[in-house]
Structures are given as C-alpha cells and as structure tokens.
mmCIF file of C-alpha atoms in Angstrom:
data_model
loop_
_atom_site.group_PDB
_atom_site.id
_atom_site.type_symbol
_atom_site.label_atom_id
_atom_site.label_comp_id
_atom_site.label_asym_id
_atom_site.label_seq_id
_atom_site.Cartn_x
_atom_site.Cartn_y
_atom_site.Cartn_z
ATOM 1 C CA MET A 1 -47.541 75.353 113.618
ATOM 2 C CA SER A 2 -48.073 78.951 112.554
ATOM 3 C CA THR A 3 -47.466 79.882 108.955
ATOM 4 C CA ARG A 4 -44.612 82.315 108.645
ATOM 5 C CA LYS A 5 -45.775 85.705 107.377
ATOM 6 C CA HIS A 6 -44.166 86.224 104.019
ATOM 7 C CA THR A 7 -43.292 89.865 103.408
ATOM 8 C CA ALA A 8 -43.256 89.241 99.651
ATOM 9 C CA LEU A 9 -46.939 88.230 99.542
ATOM 10 C CA PRO A 10 -48.209 91.662 98.396
ATOM 11 C CA LYS A 11 -45.859 91.357 95.389
ATOM 12 C CA ALA A 12 -47.499 88.062 94.444
ATOM 13 C CA GLN A 13 -50.943 89.655 94.764
ATOM 14 C CA THR A 14 -49.871 92.528 92.514
ATOM 15 C CA LEU A 15 -48.635 90.066 89.898
ATOM 16 C CA ILE A 16 -51.860 88.070 90.075
ATOM 17 C CA GLU A 17 -53.912 91.241 89.595
ATOM 18 C CA ALA A 18 -52.022 91.740 86.330
ATOM 19 C CA LEU A 19 -52.819 88.225 85.068
ATOM 20 C CA PRO A 20 -56.155 88.934 83.266
ATOM 21 C CA TRP A 21 -54.576 91.959 81.577
ATOM 22 C CA LEU A 22 -51.489 89.934 80.605
ATOM 23 C CA THR A 23 -53.788 87.339 79.049
ATOM 24 C CA ARG A 24 -55.818 89.972 77.229
ATOM 25 C CA HIS A 25 -52.827 91.850 75.783
ATOM 26 C CA HIS A 26 -50.554 88.886 75.009
ATOM 27 C CA GLY A 27 -49.198 89.035 71.465
ATOM 28 C CA LYS A 28 -50.862 92.413 70.816
ATOM 29 C CA THR A 29 -49.086 95.446 69.364
ATOM 30 C CA VAL A 30 -49.048 98.628 71.440
ATOM 31 C CA VAL A 31 -47.796 101.913 69.981
ATOM 32 C CA ILE A 32 -46.434 104.367 72.549
ATOM 33 C CA LYS A 33 -45.857 108.049 71.812
ATOM 34 C CA PHE A 34 -42.946 109.175 73.998
ATOM 35 C CA GLY A 35 -42.862 112.876 74.869
ATOM 36 C CA GLY A 36 -43.261 115.625 77.442
ATOM 37 C CA ASN A 37 -41.517 115.488 80.813
ATOM 38 C CA ALA A 38 -40.873 111.757 80.448
ATOM 39 C CA MET A 39 -38.496 112.719 77.658
ATOM 40 C CA VAL A 40 -36.330 115.164 79.623
ATOM 41 C CA ASP A 41 -36.401 113.923 83.241
ATOM 42 C CA GLU A 42 -33.675 111.279 83.818
ATOM 43 C CA GLU A 43 -35.676 109.163 86.298
ATOM 44 C CA LEU A 44 -38.795 109.224 84.146
ATOM 45 C CA LYS A 45 -36.757 108.278 81.061
ATOM 46 C CA SER A 46 -35.284 105.321 82.884
ATOM 47 C CA ALA A 47 -38.712 104.203 84.205
ATOM 48 C CA PHE A 48 -40.155 104.532 80.687
ATOM 49 C CA ALA A 49 -37.445 102.243 79.283
ATOM 50 C CA GLN A 50 -38.125 99.686 82.032
ATOM 51 C CA ASP A 51 -41.870 99.759 81.265
ATOM 52 C CA VAL A 52 -41.355 99.211 77.538
ATOM 53 C CA VAL A 53 -38.952 96.312 78.132
ATOM 54 C CA PHE A 54 -41.424 94.854 80.656
ATOM 55 C CA LEU A 55 -44.185 94.975 78.011
ATOM 56 C CA ARG A 56 -41.928 93.144 75.565
ATOM 57 C CA HIS A 57 -41.076 90.416 78.117
ATOM 58 C CA ALA A 58 -44.757 90.167 79.104
ATOM 59 C CA GLY A 59 -45.574 89.078 75.556
ATOM 60 C CA LEU A 60 -46.703 92.376 74.040
ATOM 61 C CA LYS A 61 -45.162 94.019 70.976
ATOM 62 C CA PRO A 62 -44.283 97.632 71.858
ATOM 63 C CA VAL A 63 -43.442 100.206 69.180
ATOM 64 C CA VAL A 64 -42.112 103.579 70.379
ATOM 65 C CA VAL A 65 -42.626 106.795 68.378
ATOM 66 C CA HIS A 66 -41.016 110.057 69.484
ATOM 67 C CA GLY A 67 -40.569 113.688 68.589
ATOM 68 C CA GLY A 68 -38.249 116.047 70.450
ATOM 69 C CA GLY A 69 -39.556 119.618 70.761
ATOM 70 C CA PRO A 70 -37.402 120.822 73.704
ATOM 71 C CA GLN A 71 -34.229 119.246 72.306
ATOM 72 C CA ILE A 72 -34.874 120.697 68.831
ATOM 73 C CA SER A 73 -35.434 124.202 70.252
ATOM 74 C CA ALA A 74 -32.197 123.979 72.278
ATOM 75 C CA GLN A 75 -30.168 122.850 69.249
ATOM 76 C CA LEU A 76 -31.692 125.521 66.968
ATOM 77 C CA ASP A 77 -30.631 128.121 69.569
ATOM 78 C CA ARG A 78 -27.083 126.785 69.469
ATOM 79 C CA HIS A 79 -27.084 127.124 65.680
ATOM 80 C CA GLY A 80 -28.448 130.664 65.910
ATOM 81 C CA LEU A 81 -31.726 129.667 64.251
ATOM 82 C CA VAL A 82 -34.968 131.176 65.553
ATOM 83 C CA SER A 83 -37.785 128.869 66.691
ATOM 84 C CA GLU A 84 -40.967 130.250 65.157
ATOM 85 C CA PHE A 85 -44.433 128.710 65.466
ATOM 86 C CA LYS A 86 -47.515 129.243 63.307
ATOM 87 C CA ALA A 87 -50.858 127.499 63.881
ATOM 88 C CA GLY A 88 -49.162 125.604 66.728
ATOM 89 C CA LEU A 89 -46.546 124.092 64.392
ATOM 90 C CA ARG A 90 -42.835 124.795 64.120
ATOM 91 C CA VAL A 91 -41.875 126.736 61.001
ATOM 92 C CA THR A 92 -39.222 124.433 59.539
ATOM 93 C CA THR A 93 -36.834 125.994 57.024
ATOM 94 C CA PRO A 94 -34.453 123.648 55.124
ATOM 95 C CA GLU A 95 -31.672 124.705 57.565
ATOM 96 C CA ALA A 96 -33.927 123.995 60.545
ATOM 97 C CA MET A 97 -34.900 120.636 59.009
ATOM 98 C CA ASP A 98 -31.244 119.558 59.017
ATOM 99 C CA VAL A 99 -31.122 120.305 62.750
ATOM 100 C CA VAL A 100 -34.465 118.551 63.405
ATOM 101 C CA ARG A 101 -33.233 115.421 61.634
ATOM 102 C CA MET A 102 -29.926 115.478 63.474
ATOM 103 C CA VAL A 103 -31.595 115.900 66.892
ATOM 104 C CA LEU A 104 -34.348 113.317 66.407
ATOM 105 C CA ALA A 105 -32.330 110.574 64.706
ATOM 106 C CA GLY A 106 -28.909 111.334 66.191
ATOM 107 C CA GLN A 107 -29.684 112.391 69.749
ATOM 108 C CA VAL A 108 -33.171 111.627 71.135
ATOM 109 C CA GLN A 109 -33.550 108.286 69.372
ATOM 110 C CA ARG A 110 -29.989 107.164 70.176
ATOM 111 C CA GLU A 111 -30.452 107.924 73.858
ATOM 112 C CA LEU A 112 -33.745 106.025 74.007
ATOM 113 C CA VAL A 113 -32.306 103.030 72.145
ATOM 114 C CA GLY A 114 -29.388 103.040 74.618
ATOM 115 C CA LEU A 115 -31.726 103.078 77.640
ATOM 116 C CA LEU A 116 -33.793 100.196 76.273
ATOM 117 C CA ASN A 117 -30.737 98.171 75.340
ATOM 118 C CA GLN A 118 -29.381 98.283 78.892
ATOM 119 C CA HIS A 119 -31.900 95.446 79.374
ATOM 120 C CA GLY A 120 -30.824 93.342 76.371
ATOM 121 C CA PRO A 121 -30.348 93.596 72.584
ATOM 122 C CA LEU A 122 -33.925 94.732 71.981
ATOM 123 C CA ALA A 123 -34.316 98.231 70.558
ATOM 124 C CA VAL A 124 -33.645 99.209 66.943
ATOM 125 C CA GLY A 125 -33.793 102.884 65.987
ATOM 126 C CA MET A 126 -35.202 104.076 62.684
ATOM 127 C CA THR A 127 -36.866 107.115 61.172
ATOM 128 C CA GLY A 128 -39.926 107.265 58.933
ATOM 129 C CA GLU A 129 -37.457 107.524 56.019
ATOM 130 C CA ASP A 130 -36.236 103.955 56.555
ATOM 131 C CA ALA A 131 -37.833 101.468 54.150
ATOM 132 C CA ASN A 132 -40.313 104.256 53.227
ATOM 133 C CA THR A 133 -42.095 103.694 56.548
ATOM 134 C CA ILE A 134 -43.701 107.171 56.573
ATOM 135 C CA THR A 135 -44.299 109.211 53.411
ATOM 136 C CA ALA A 136 -45.567 112.800 53.490
ATOM 137 C CA VAL A 137 -46.314 115.862 51.387
ATOM 138 C CA GLN A 138 -46.013 119.440 52.579
ATOM 139 C CA HIS A 139 -48.631 120.481 55.121
ATOM 140 C CA PHE A 140 -50.248 123.907 54.675
ATOM 141 C CA PRO A 141 -52.128 124.855 57.862
ATOM 142 C CA GLN A 142 -55.005 127.336 57.606
ATOM 143 C CA ILE A 143 -54.767 130.659 59.403
ATOM 144 C CA ASP A 144 -57.860 132.864 59.028
ATOM 145 C CA GLY A 145 -58.998 130.628 56.184
ATOM 146 C CA GLU A 146 -55.753 131.045 54.221
ATOM 147 C CA PRO A 147 -53.145 128.275 53.684
ATOM 148 C CA VAL A 148 -49.747 129.211 55.188
ATOM 149 C CA ASP A 149 -46.321 127.955 54.096
ATOM 150 C CA ILE A 150 -44.442 126.719 57.181
ATOM 151 C CA GLY A 151 -41.657 124.935 55.312
ATOM 152 C CA ARG A 152 -40.631 121.281 55.714
ATOM 153 C CA VAL A 153 -43.611 120.222 57.835
ATOM 154 C CA GLY A 154 -45.285 117.127 56.478
ATOM 155 C CA GLU A 155 -48.763 115.687 56.176
ATOM 156 C CA ILE A 156 -48.667 111.878 56.143
ATOM 157 C CA THR A 157 -49.900 110.302 52.902
ATOM 158 C CA GLU A 158 -48.715 106.708 53.262
ATOM 159 C CA ILE A 159 -47.470 104.234 55.856
ATOM 160 C CA ASN A 160 -45.413 101.147 54.999
ATOM 161 C CA ILE A 161 -45.161 98.823 58.003
ATOM 162 C CA GLY A 162 -42.931 96.136 56.446
ATOM 163 C CA ALA A 163 -39.743 97.085 58.318
ATOM 164 C CA ILE A 164 -41.528 97.533 61.661
ATOM 165 C CA GLU A 165 -43.323 94.187 61.329
ATOM 166 C CA ALA A 166 -40.040 92.449 60.476
ATOM 167 C CA LEU A 167 -38.467 93.904 63.650
ATOM 168 C CA LEU A 168 -41.477 92.885 65.785
ATOM 169 C CA ASP A 169 -41.383 89.358 64.342
ATOM 170 C CA ASP A 170 -37.721 89.232 65.353
ATOM 171 C CA GLY A 171 -38.616 90.181 68.947
ATOM 172 C CA ARG A 172 -37.177 93.698 68.656
ATOM 173 C CA ILE A 173 -38.567 97.030 69.862
ATOM 174 C CA PRO A 174 -38.722 99.567 66.994
ATOM 175 C CA VAL A 175 -37.993 103.158 68.059
ATOM 176 C CA VAL A 176 -39.267 105.488 65.334
ATOM 177 C CA SER A 177 -38.304 109.161 64.902
ATOM 178 C CA SER A 178 -41.119 111.267 63.415
ATOM 179 C CA ILE A 179 -39.398 112.207 60.166
ATOM 180 C CA ALA A 180 -40.996 111.285 56.831
ATOM 181 C CA ARG A 181 -39.658 110.864 53.320
ATOM 182 C CA SER A 182 -41.126 113.264 50.793
ATOM 183 C CA ALA A 183 -43.580 111.901 48.237
ATOM 184 C CA ASP A 184 -42.676 114.562 45.661
ATOM 185 C CA ASP A 185 -39.065 115.734 46.093
ATOM 186 C CA ASN A 186 -35.773 114.358 47.397
ATOM 187 C CA HIS A 187 -36.022 115.857 50.876
ATOM 188 C CA VAL A 188 -37.598 114.913 54.184
ATOM 189 C CA PHE A 189 -40.384 116.345 56.323
ATOM 190 C CA ASN A 190 -40.781 116.934 60.037
ATOM 191 C CA VAL A 191 -44.110 115.342 61.030
ATOM 192 C CA ASN A 192 -46.036 115.736 64.268
ATOM 193 C CA ALA A 193 -45.106 112.759 66.479
ATOM 194 C CA ASP A 194 -48.664 112.376 67.868
ATOM 195 C CA THR A 195 -49.995 112.151 64.314
ATOM 196 C CA ALA A 196 -47.226 109.729 63.268
ATOM 197 C CA ALA A 197 -47.903 107.460 66.267
ATOM 198 C CA ALA A 198 -51.642 107.367 65.480
ATOM 199 C CA ALA A 199 -51.032 106.606 61.787
ATOM 200 C CA LEU A 200 -48.613 103.792 62.667
ATOM 201 C CA ALA A 201 -50.994 102.364 65.295
ATOM 202 C CA ALA A 202 -53.787 102.197 62.690
ATOM 203 C CA ALA A 203 -51.539 100.686 59.995
ATOM 204 C CA LEU A 204 -50.192 98.075 62.447
ATOM 205 C CA ASN A 205 -53.729 97.218 63.611
ATOM 206 C CA ALA A 206 -52.488 97.855 67.145
ATOM 207 C CA GLU A 207 -54.494 96.930 70.205
ATOM 208 C CA THR A 208 -53.640 100.223 71.910
ATOM 209 C CA LEU A 209 -52.204 103.660 71.200
ATOM 210 C CA MET A 210 -50.733 105.292 74.315
ATOM 211 C CA VAL A 211 -49.785 108.973 74.255
ATOM 212 C CA LEU A 212 -47.647 110.290 77.123
ATOM 213 C CA THR A 213 -48.522 113.854 78.150
ATOM 214 C CA ASP A 214 -47.748 116.315 80.944
ATOM 215 C CA VAL A 215 -51.324 116.313 82.266
ATOM 216 C CA GLU A 216 -53.395 113.667 84.047
ATOM 217 C CA GLY A 217 -55.654 113.159 81.042
ATOM 218 C CA LEU A 218 -58.555 114.997 79.457
ATOM 219 C CA TYR A 219 -60.263 117.245 82.011
ATOM 220 C CA GLU A 220 -64.048 117.282 82.402
ATOM 221 C CA ASP A 221 -64.400 121.058 82.724
ATOM 222 C CA TRP A 222 -60.986 122.728 82.744
ATOM 223 C CA PRO A 223 -60.115 125.185 84.346
ATOM 224 C CA ASN A 224 -63.178 125.010 86.640
ATOM 225 C CA SER A 225 -62.518 121.385 87.587
ATOM 226 C CA ASP A 226 -59.544 119.022 87.561
ATOM 227 C CA GLU A 227 -61.803 115.955 87.269
ATOM 228 C CA VAL A 228 -60.351 113.673 84.569
ATOM 229 C CA ILE A 229 -62.623 111.959 82.035
ATOM 230 C CA SER A 230 -61.579 108.335 82.373
ATOM 231 C CA ARG A 231 -63.357 107.033 79.266
ATOM 232 C CA LEU A 232 -65.139 108.487 76.229
ATOM 233 C CA THR A 233 -66.255 107.368 72.783
ATOM 234 C CA ALA A 234 -64.971 108.710 69.478
ATOM 235 C CA LYS A 235 -68.179 110.739 68.971
ATOM 236 C CA GLU A 236 -67.935 112.270 72.452
ATOM 237 C CA LEU A 237 -64.303 113.207 71.806
ATOM 238 C CA GLU A 238 -65.157 114.740 68.434
ATOM 239 C CA LYS A 239 -67.623 117.084 70.156
ATOM 240 C CA LEU A 240 -64.966 118.166 72.674
ATOM 241 C CA LEU A 241 -62.169 118.812 70.151
ATOM 242 C CA PRO A 242 -63.005 122.484 69.375
ATOM 243 C CA GLU A 243 -62.821 123.337 73.111
ATOM 244 C CA LEU A 244 -59.437 121.740 73.806
ATOM 245 C CA ALA A 245 -56.184 123.561 74.557
ATOM 246 C CA SER A 246 -54.001 123.693 71.418
ATOM 247 C CA GLY A 247 -51.358 121.328 72.842
ATOM 248 C CA MET A 248 -53.944 118.597 73.391
ATOM 249 C CA VAL A 249 -55.497 118.857 69.929
ATOM 250 C CA PRO A 250 -52.958 116.744 67.937
ATOM 251 C CA LYS A 251 -52.900 114.155 70.748
ATOM 252 C CA MET A 252 -56.681 113.801 70.873
ATOM 253 C CA GLN A 253 -57.020 113.984 67.071
ATOM 254 C CA GLY A 254 -54.487 111.142 66.960
ATOM 255 C CA CYS A 255 -56.557 109.116 69.443
ATOM 256 C CA LEU A 256 -59.699 109.782 67.405
ATOM 257 C CA PHE A 257 -58.015 108.726 64.150
ATOM 258 C CA ALA A 258 -56.656 105.561 65.783
ATOM 259 C CA VAL A 259 -59.964 104.248 67.163
ATOM 260 C CA ARG A 260 -61.770 105.124 63.920
ATOM 261 C CA ASN A 261 -59.190 103.087 62.005
ATOM 262 C CA GLY A 262 -59.100 99.755 63.789
ATOM 263 C CA VAL A 263 -57.205 100.451 67.038
ATOM 264 C CA THR A 264 -59.164 98.999 69.990
ATOM 265 C CA THR A 265 -58.375 101.739 72.521
ATOM 266 C CA ALA A 266 -56.371 104.972 72.539
ATOM 267 C CA ARG A 267 -55.175 106.411 75.839
ATOM 268 C CA VAL A 268 -53.688 109.695 76.954
ATOM 269 C CA ILE A 269 -51.667 109.098 80.111
ATOM 270 C CA ASP A 270 -49.624 111.196 82.531
ATOM 271 C CA GLY A 271 -45.973 110.746 81.627
ATOM 272 C CA ARG A 272 -44.952 112.569 84.831
ATOM 273 C CA VAL A 273 -45.956 109.507 86.858
ATOM 274 C CA GLN A 274 -43.265 106.840 87.050
ATOM 275 C CA HIS A 275 -44.369 103.539 85.453
ATOM 276 C CA SER A 276 -47.603 105.128 84.196
ATOM 277 C CA ILE A 277 -47.585 102.717 81.219
ATOM 278 C CA LEU A 278 -47.652 99.642 83.479
ATOM 279 C CA LEU A 279 -50.310 101.222 85.714
ATOM 280 C CA GLU A 280 -52.478 101.865 82.667
ATOM 281 C CA ILE A 281 -52.115 98.453 81.032
ATOM 282 C CA PHE A 282 -51.898 96.060 83.972
ATOM 283 C CA THR A 283 -54.106 97.440 86.761
ATOM 284 C CA ASP A 284 -57.849 97.723 87.306
ATOM 285 C CA GLU A 285 -57.742 101.448 88.043
ATOM 286 C CA GLY A 286 -55.804 102.617 85.009
ATOM 287 C CA ILE A 287 -54.834 106.266 84.814
ATOM 288 C CA GLY A 288 -55.524 108.934 82.225
ATOM 289 C CA THR A 289 -58.238 109.066 79.569
ATOM 290 C CA MET A 290 -59.235 106.142 77.361
ATOM 291 C CA VAL A 291 -60.936 106.655 73.982
ATOM 292 C CA VAL A 292 -62.956 103.784 72.512
ATOM 293 C CA PRO A 293 -64.697 103.352 69.143
ATOM 294 C CA ASP A 294 -68.370 104.312 68.798
ATOM 295 C CA ALA A 295 -71.391 102.034 69.316
ATOM 296 C CA GLU A 296 -70.463 98.437 68.492
ATOM 297 C CA GLY A 297 -66.800 99.018 69.209
ATOM 298 C CA ALA A 298 -67.581 100.589 72.565
ATOM 299 C CA GLU A 299 -69.950 97.732 73.458
ATOM 300 C CA ALA A 300 -67.293 95.167 72.532
ATOM 301 C CA ALA A 301 -64.743 96.994 74.673
ATOM 302 C CA LYS A 302 -67.192 97.003 77.605
ATOM 303 C CA VAL A 303 -67.826 93.273 77.266
ATOM 304 C CA THR A 304 -64.090 92.572 77.151
ATOM 305 C CA GLU A 305 -63.511 94.752 80.199
ATOM 306 C CA ARG A 306 -66.346 93.081 82.099
ATOM 307 C CA THR A 307 -64.990 89.628 81.258
ATOM 308 C CA VAL A 308 -61.549 90.641 82.462
ATOM 309 C CA THR A 309 -62.912 92.181 85.659
ATOM 310 C CA GLU A 310 -65.076 89.149 86.420
ATOM 311 C CA GLY A 311 -62.050 86.954 85.848
ATOM 312 C CA GLU A 312 -60.317 88.690 88.758
ATOM 313 C CA SER A 313 -63.048 88.207 91.364
#
C-alpha cells in the first residue's frame, strides 16, 4: 500500500528546523527596536505584530521599543513647526517635544499595541516616563568640537526595569516609547530609540537585541559592494564605526553597547522583509548582521551555534 503524499510535510520540516532554536531561546528576553519601513508599511506592520506574538507563544519574552521619525515630522508639519536636524539629531524645542510625546505615546504606540492585541490580551504600552523606566539628562552633541544645544533631546543616565519585568512575568509584551523622564527638571526628553533599545536590552540581560532597518545589514565595502557582513565581533565593529553612514551609527553603537554589557548577540536585520524576525531567530541562514562579544564571548557564541547546528543533523 503506497503512503499518501502529504502536502503539509514541508510545513512539518520547517517547524522541526526551528526546534533547536526554540530550545535555545526558550524563556529568554529579546528586545526588538521597531522602525524604518516596517513602521509605515501596513503589510510589514501586520507581519511584525505576528512575529512578536509568535515569539511570545514560542516561549520567548519579547520587548518592543519604538521611535517614530516619519510620523513626528508629519505631525510637526501640521502644527507649522519646522523639523531641523543638527549632528543627525532632531532639534526638539519644548513645543516640538509636546508633539513628539503625543505622536509616540498617543499614535505610534497605540497602533502597535492594537495590532499585537488582535492576537490576544498581550501588549501593554508605556513610555520611559512610566515607573521611571528611562531617566535622562540633556544631550549636547559636539559639532566642530563645540557642544550644541538641541533642546529636549536626552542622554540616558539610568534604567529601571521593574515595570517591564513585572509585565514580562505576567506574560505581557511591553511596548515602550522612547521618551525619558528628566533627571533634573520636571519635563521629559526625546531619546534616540536605537540607544533606548540597547540600554534596555543590557539592563534586562536580554539574550538578543534586534534592530529593524531599511537595509540588508552592514555592508562589507559599501558602495563598491553589496555583500553583507553576516557576523562580526565588538572590536571589529568598533573599527568600522567611523566609516559608517550617519543613519547606521546609532544602530551599530547600540549593538556595540549591548554586547559589551551582557547581551549575547545584537542583530541588525532588514525590516523590509516580511517575517524577518522569525527568519533571523528560527532558521539556520539568518539574515542581516550579527554582532557578538569579543574573545571569550565570541567563542562561547560559536560553541552554542555549533551545538545547535549539530543538533539539527
């Protein structure tokens, strides 16, 4: 008697391929920085929400951190406020800060919480102000060696993870807007979302920091080549930092900070690819660029990877 050919068999094989990675990541915290195209394209937004919920049901503890550059610029336009940038950062007047807060906490975060909660009562939105999660002082970037006042832009001084841990322990998905309470006055600061995600990943002792971008990863020799570096150590990344395009600098600095402060791996992945998060975490190929700690950390990561790979054969 011939065995009937089951059309669903490839699905089973795909699930089995994910098994070693499911085992490895079970119970681990993963911090995901949501941004770029994934934040404005409806299909990508929906796929992102599915991925995050999948991680939660697969036994991981996802934490989402977001900014909202395009949405902030659009809302400032509507209010007749000019978007000005210095040293790659938005000049944030007190009036602009009100708009930033409104957009991040009242629009971007609400939409993301809504998308996640289509799959169950999982997501809880908060900003860095809540329970003093993120505290900052004013950031003065250097231009030509001189500090420049760019308004309510913050430099993180302290992270308090109590509220996020309580939500994770309750099986929830925290969605954090990158706004910080001020350490020295009664106002708030706009903080770079890449930086906030890295600081939270380190404080939470996360297994992984994932940063969604609009490129495939870190390029080997851009613009001469579009070959992506799939893996590099903290030291190797540090050497490359001065050569990077300005938009990639806070992302890669965040990755560097994370792996130097206890996070096992930091990854920059292409948010323009649907389900890029699942492809990165649960497949052998992975996509994007992975940063690992130096020396001992890198060796440990290699051993873990080899064990996982051998487990699949």
